[in-house]
mmCIF file of C-alpha atoms in Angstrom:
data_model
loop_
_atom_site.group_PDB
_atom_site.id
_atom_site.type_symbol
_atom_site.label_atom_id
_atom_site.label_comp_id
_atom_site.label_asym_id
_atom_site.label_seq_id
_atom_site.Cartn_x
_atom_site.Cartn_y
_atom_site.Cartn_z
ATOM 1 C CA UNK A 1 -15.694 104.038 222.974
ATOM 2 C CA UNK A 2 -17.038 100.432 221.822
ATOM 3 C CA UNK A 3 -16.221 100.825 217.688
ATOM 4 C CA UNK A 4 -17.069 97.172 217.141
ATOM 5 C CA UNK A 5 -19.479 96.847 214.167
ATOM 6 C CA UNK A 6 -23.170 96.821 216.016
ATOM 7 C CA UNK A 7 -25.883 94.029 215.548
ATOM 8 C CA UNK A 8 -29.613 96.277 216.073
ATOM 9 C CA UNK A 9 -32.532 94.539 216.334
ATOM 10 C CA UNK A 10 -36.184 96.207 216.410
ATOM 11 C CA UNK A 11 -38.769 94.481 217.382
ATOM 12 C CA UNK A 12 -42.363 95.093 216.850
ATOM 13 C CA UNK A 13 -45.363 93.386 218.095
ATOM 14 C CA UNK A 14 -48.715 94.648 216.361
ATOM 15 C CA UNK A 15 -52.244 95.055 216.547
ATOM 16 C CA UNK A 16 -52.726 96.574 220.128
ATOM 17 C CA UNK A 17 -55.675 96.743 220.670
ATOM 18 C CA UNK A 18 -57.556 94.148 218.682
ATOM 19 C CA UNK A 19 -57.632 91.663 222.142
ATOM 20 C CA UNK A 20 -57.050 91.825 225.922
ATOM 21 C CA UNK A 21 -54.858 89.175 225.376
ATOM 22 C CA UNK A 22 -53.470 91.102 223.137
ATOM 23 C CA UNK A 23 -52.720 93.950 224.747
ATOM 24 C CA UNK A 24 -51.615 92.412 227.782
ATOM 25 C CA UNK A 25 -49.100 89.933 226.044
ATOM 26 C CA UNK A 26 -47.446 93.363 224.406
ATOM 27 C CA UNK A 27 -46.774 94.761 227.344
ATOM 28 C CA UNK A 28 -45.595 91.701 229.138
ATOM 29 C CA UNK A 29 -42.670 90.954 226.548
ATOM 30 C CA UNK A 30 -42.126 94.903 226.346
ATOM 31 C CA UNK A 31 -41.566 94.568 230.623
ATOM 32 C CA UNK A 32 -39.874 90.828 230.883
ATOM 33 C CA UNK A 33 -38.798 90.684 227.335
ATOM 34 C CA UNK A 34 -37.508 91.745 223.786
ATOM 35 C CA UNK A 35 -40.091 93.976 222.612
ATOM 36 C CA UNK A 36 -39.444 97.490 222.169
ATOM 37 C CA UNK A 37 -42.203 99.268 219.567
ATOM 38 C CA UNK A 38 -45.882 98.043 219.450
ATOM 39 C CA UNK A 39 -48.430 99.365 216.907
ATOM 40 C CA UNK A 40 -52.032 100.520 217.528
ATOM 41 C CA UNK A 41 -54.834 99.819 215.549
ATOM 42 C CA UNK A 42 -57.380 102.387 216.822
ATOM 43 C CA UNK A 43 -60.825 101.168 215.177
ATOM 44 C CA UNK A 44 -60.203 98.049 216.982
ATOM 45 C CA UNK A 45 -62.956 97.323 220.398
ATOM 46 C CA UNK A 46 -59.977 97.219 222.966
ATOM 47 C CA UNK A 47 -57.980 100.621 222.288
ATOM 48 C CA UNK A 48 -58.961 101.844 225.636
ATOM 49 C CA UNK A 49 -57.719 98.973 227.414
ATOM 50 C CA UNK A 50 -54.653 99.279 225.270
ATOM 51 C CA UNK A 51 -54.461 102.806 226.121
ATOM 52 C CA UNK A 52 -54.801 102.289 230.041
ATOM 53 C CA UNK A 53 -51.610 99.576 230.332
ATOM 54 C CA UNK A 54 -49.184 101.265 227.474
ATOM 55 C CA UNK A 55 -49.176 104.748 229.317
ATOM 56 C CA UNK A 56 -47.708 103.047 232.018
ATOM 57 C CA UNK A 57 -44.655 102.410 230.213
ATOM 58 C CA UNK A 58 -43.585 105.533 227.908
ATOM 59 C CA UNK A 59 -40.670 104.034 226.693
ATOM 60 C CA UNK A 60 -42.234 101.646 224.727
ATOM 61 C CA UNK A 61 -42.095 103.471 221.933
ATOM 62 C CA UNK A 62 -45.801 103.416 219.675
ATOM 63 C CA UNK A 63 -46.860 104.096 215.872
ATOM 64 C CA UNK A 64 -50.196 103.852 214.532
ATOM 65 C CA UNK A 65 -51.194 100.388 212.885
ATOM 66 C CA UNK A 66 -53.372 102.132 209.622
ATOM 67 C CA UNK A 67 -56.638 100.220 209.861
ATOM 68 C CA UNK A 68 -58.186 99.977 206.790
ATOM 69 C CA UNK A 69 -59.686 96.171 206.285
ATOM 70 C CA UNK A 70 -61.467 94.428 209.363
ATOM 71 C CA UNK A 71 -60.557 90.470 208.343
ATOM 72 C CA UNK A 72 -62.156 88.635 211.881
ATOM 73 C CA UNK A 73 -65.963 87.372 211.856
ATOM 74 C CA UNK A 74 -65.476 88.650 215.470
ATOM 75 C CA UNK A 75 -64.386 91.547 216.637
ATOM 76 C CA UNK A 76 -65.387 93.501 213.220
ATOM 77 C CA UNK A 77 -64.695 96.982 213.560
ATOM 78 C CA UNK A 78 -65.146 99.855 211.251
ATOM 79 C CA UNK A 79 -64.138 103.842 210.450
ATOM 80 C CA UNK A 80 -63.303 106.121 213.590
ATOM 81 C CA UNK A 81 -65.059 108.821 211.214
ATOM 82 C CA UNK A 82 -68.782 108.526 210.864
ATOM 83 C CA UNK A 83 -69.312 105.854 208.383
ATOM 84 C CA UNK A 84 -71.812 107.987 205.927
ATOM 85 C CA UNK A 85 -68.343 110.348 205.548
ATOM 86 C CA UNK A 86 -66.063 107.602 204.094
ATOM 87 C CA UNK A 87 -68.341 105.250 202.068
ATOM 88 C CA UNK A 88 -65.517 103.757 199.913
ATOM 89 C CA UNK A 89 -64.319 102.235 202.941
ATOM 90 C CA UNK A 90 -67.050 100.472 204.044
ATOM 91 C CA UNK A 91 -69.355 97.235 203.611
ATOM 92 C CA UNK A 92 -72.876 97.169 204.287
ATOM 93 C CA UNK A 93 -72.399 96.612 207.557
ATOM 94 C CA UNK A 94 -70.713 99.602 208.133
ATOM 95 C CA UNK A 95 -67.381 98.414 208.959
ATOM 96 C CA UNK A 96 -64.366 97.748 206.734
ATOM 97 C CA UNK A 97 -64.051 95.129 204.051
ATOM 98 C CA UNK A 98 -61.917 91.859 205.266
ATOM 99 C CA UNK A 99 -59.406 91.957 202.882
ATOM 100 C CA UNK A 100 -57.367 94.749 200.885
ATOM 101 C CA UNK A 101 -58.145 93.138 197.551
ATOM 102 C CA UNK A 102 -62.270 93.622 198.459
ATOM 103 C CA UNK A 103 -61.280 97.387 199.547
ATOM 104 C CA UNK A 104 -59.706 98.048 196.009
ATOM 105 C CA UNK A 105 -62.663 96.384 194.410
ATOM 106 C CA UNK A 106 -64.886 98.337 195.936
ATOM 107 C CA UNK A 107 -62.739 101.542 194.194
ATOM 108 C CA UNK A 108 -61.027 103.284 197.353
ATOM 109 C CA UNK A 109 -61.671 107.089 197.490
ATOM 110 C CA UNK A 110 -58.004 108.843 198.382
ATOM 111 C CA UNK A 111 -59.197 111.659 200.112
ATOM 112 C CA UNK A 112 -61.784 109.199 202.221
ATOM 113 C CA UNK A 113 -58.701 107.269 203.069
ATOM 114 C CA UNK A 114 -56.434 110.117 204.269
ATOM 115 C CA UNK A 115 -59.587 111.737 206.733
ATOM 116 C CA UNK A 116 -59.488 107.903 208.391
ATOM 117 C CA UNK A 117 -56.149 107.829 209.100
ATOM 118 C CA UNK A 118 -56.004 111.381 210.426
ATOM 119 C CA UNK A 119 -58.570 110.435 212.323
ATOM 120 C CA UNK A 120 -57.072 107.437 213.786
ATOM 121 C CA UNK A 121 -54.248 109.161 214.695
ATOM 122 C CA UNK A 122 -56.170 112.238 216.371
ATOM 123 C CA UNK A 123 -58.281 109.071 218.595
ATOM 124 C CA UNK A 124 -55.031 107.735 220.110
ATOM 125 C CA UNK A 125 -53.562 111.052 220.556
ATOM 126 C CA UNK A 126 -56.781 112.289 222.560
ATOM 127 C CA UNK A 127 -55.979 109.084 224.336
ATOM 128 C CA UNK A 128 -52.533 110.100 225.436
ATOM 129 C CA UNK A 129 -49.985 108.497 223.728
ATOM 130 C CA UNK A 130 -47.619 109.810 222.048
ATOM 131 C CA UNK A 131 -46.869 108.304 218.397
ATOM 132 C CA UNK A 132 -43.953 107.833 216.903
ATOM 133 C CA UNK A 133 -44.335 106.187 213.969
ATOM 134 C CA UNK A 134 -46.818 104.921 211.612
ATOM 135 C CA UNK A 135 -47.111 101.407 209.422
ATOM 136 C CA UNK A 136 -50.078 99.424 207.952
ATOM 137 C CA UNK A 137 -52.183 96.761 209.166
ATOM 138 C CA UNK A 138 -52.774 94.246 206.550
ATOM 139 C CA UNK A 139 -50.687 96.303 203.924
ATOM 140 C CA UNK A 140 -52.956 98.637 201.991
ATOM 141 C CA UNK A 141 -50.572 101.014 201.188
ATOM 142 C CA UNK A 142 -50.570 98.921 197.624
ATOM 143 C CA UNK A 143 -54.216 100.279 196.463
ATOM 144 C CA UNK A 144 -54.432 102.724 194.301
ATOM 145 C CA UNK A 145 -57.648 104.349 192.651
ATOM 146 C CA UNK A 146 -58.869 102.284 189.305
ATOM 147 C CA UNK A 147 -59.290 105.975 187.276
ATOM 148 C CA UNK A 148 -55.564 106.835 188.609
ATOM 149 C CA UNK A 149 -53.790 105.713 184.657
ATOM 150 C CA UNK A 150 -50.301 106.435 186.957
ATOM 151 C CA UNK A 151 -51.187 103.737 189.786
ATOM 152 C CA UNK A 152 -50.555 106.068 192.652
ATOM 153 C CA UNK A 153 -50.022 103.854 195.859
ATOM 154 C CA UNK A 154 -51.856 104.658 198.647
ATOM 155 C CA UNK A 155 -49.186 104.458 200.359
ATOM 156 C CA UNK A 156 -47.626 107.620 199.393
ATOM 157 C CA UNK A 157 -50.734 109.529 200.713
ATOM 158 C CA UNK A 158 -49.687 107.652 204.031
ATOM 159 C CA UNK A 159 -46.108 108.883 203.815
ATOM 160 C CA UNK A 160 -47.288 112.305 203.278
ATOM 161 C CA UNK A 161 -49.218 112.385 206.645
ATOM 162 C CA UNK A 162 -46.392 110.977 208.219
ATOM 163 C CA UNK A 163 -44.030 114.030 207.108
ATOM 164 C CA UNK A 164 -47.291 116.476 207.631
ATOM 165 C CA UNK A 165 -47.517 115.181 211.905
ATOM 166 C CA UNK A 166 -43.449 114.479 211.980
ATOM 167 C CA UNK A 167 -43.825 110.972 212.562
ATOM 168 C CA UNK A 168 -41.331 108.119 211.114
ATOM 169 C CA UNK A 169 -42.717 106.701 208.036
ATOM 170 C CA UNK A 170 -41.844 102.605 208.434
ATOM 171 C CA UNK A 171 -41.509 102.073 205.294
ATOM 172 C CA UNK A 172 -38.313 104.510 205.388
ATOM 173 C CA UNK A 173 -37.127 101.739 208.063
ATOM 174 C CA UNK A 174 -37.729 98.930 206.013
ATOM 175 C CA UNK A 175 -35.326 100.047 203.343
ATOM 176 C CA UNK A 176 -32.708 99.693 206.007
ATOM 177 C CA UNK A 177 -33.520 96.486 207.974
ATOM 178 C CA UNK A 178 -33.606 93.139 207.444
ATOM 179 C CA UNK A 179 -36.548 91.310 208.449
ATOM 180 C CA UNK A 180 -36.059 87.931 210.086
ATOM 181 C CA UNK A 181 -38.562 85.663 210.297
ATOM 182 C CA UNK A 182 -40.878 85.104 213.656
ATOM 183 C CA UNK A 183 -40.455 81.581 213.881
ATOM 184 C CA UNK A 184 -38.512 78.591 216.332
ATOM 185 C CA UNK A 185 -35.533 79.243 214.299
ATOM 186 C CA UNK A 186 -34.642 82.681 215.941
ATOM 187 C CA UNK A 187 -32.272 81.818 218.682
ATOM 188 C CA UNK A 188 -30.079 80.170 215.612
ATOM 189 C CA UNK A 189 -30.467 83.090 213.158
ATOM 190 C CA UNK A 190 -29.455 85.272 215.980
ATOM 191 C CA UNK A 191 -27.048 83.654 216.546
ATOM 192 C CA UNK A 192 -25.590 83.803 213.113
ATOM 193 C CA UNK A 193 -26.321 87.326 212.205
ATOM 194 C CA UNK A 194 -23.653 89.697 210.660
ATOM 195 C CA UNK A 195 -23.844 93.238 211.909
ATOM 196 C CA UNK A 196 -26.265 95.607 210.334
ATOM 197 C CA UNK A 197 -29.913 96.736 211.333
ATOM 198 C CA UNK A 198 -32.458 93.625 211.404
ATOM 199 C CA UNK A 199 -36.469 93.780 211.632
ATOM 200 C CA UNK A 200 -38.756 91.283 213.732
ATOM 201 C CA UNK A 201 -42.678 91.969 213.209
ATOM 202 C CA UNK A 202 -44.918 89.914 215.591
ATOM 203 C CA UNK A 203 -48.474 89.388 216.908
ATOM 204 C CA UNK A 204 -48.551 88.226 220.198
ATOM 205 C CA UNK A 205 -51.268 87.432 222.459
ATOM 206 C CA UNK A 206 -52.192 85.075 224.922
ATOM 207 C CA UNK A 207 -53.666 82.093 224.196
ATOM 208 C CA UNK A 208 -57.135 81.909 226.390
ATOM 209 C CA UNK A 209 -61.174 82.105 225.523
ATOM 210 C CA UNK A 210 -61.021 85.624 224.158
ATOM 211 C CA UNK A 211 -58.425 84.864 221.448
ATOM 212 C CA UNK A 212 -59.688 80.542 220.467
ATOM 213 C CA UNK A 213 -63.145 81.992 219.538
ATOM 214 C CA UNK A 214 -61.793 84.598 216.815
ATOM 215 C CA UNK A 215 -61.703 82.847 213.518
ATOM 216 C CA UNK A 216 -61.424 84.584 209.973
ATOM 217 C CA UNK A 217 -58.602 85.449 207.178
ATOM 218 C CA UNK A 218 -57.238 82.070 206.882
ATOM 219 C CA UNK A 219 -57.869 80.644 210.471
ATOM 220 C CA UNK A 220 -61.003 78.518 210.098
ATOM 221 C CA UNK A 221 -60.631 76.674 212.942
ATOM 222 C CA UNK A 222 -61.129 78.338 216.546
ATOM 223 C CA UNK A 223 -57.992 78.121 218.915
ATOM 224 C CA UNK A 224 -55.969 78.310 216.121
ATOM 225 C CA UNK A 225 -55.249 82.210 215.703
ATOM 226 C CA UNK A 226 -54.556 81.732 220.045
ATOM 227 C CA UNK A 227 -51.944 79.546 219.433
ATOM 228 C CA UNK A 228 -49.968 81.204 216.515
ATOM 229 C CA UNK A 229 -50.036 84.710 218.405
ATOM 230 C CA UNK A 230 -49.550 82.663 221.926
ATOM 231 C CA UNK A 231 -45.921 81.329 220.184
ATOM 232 C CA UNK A 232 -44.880 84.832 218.856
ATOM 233 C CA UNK A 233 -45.577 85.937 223.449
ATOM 234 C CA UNK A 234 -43.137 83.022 224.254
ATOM 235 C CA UNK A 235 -40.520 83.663 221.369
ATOM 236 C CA UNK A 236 -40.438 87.392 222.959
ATOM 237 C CA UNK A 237 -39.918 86.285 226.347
ATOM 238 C CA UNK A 238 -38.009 83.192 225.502
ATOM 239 C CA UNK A 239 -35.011 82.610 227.806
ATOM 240 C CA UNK A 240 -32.565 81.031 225.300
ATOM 241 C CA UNK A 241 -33.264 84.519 222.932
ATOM 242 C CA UNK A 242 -32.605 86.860 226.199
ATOM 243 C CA UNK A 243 -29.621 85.084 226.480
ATOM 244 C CA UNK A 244 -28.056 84.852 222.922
ATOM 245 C CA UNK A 245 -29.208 88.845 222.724
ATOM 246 C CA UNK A 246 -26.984 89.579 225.797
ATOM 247 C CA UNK A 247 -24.150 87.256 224.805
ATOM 248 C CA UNK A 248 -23.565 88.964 221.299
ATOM 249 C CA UNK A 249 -24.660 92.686 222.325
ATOM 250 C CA UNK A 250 -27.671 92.679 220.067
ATOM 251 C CA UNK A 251 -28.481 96.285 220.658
ATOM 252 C CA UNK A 252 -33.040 96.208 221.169
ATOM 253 C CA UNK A 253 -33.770 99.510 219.388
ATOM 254 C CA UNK A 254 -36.948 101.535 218.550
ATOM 255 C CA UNK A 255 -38.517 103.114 215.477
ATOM 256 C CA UNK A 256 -37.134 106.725 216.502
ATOM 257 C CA UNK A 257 -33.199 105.202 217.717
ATOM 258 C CA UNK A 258 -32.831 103.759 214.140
ATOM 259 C CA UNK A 259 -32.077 107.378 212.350
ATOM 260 C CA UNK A 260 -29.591 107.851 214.945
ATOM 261 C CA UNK A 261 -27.546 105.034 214.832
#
């Protein structure tokens, strides 16, 4: 047996879902590349697309991206639950606020919060996928209820369902990985890395007319969410990163092989 010290790397790619190109550019660099564990946001208008090319490939191992803020002028999305049943959570529109900041504002209702997540995660399961693990889209878990004088994070009401449906909690991950950066500079930091357990969280999608016309949360100009999500596709499926993975034994792991290792 191999008792070398072991370099893991798990890589995510999030917000399944949201676009075609989306969705399609997960499953390509889970097929030809690096990705292993890809996160669902089930609110979002392409779920069912999502749905149709992950359960092709069950080892690509899926957690629910909590949707709780909808930040794009287009797609918006809103609740799985009937809006009148979770008011806190949304605008007058009737779908979520854009950012987490608005949502804590607005003076979050707990219980409202936990009945949209279970529901999110009872939509992808009557889908048929099977979750693994859940994490946060856009990082809510911060918010806690203005009248709460102990600051309770929502987050811990997240953790809670986790342990209630026996699903990994990411946040337990977290503790244990290090998170390297998405960026041109990975074939050189992987190059460089010490054994241990390292994170990489990306968004990729392809870069064509569905993706240049979304603008929103920070990207103002159109075409330029397509190419930032269009460089985190190649970085997954880039050659020189396939190569330096195989060359140092970077073991590609997912959300339920990091407990064992």
């Amino acid at each position: 047996m191999d008792s070398r010290p072991r370099i893991r790397l798990l890589t995510r790619g999030d917000d399944l879902g949201a676009f075609e190109a989306g969705n399609r550019a997960i499953i390509d660099a889970y097929q030809y590349g690096i990705l292993r564990n890809a996160s669902l946001i089930a609110p979002a208008p392409n779920i069912h697309h999502a749905a149709h090319l992950v359960k092709q490939f069950p080892r690509l191992c899926l957690g629910l991206h909590i949707t709780l803020t909808s930040e794009w002028d287009a797609p918006r999305w809103g609740p799985v639950s009937p809006a009148e049943t979770v008011p806190s959570l949304v605008n007058r529109d009737g779908c979520f606020f854009r950012t987490t900041m608005e949502l804590f504002r607005q003076g979050i209702n707990i219980d409202e919060a936990v009945r949209e997540v279970k529901a999110q995660l009872q939509l992808v399961r009557s889908l048929g996928l099977d979750i693994c693990y859940l994490d946060e889209h856009m990082v809510p878990g911060w918010i806690f209820h203005p009248a709460d004088t102990l600051r309770t994070p929502l987050s811990s009401a997240f953790k809670a369902i986790a342990r209630e449906e026996g699903l990994i909690w990411y946040g337990d991950i977290t503790t244990q990985a290090e998170a390297l950066p998405a960026s041109r500079d990975l074939p050189e930091t992987l190059r460089h890395i010490q054994p241990g357990t390292y994170l990489l969280v990306t968004h990729p999608a392809y870069d064509d007319a569905e993706t240049r016309q979304v603008v929103g949360s920070g990207h103002t100009q159109p075409g330029n969410l397509a190419r930032i999500r269009a460089q985190d596709a190649q970085l997954l499926r880039a050659p020189e990163v396939m190569r330096i993975i195989d060359e140092r034994h970077i073991q590609l792991v997912r959300y339920d092989e990091v407990s064992l290792l």
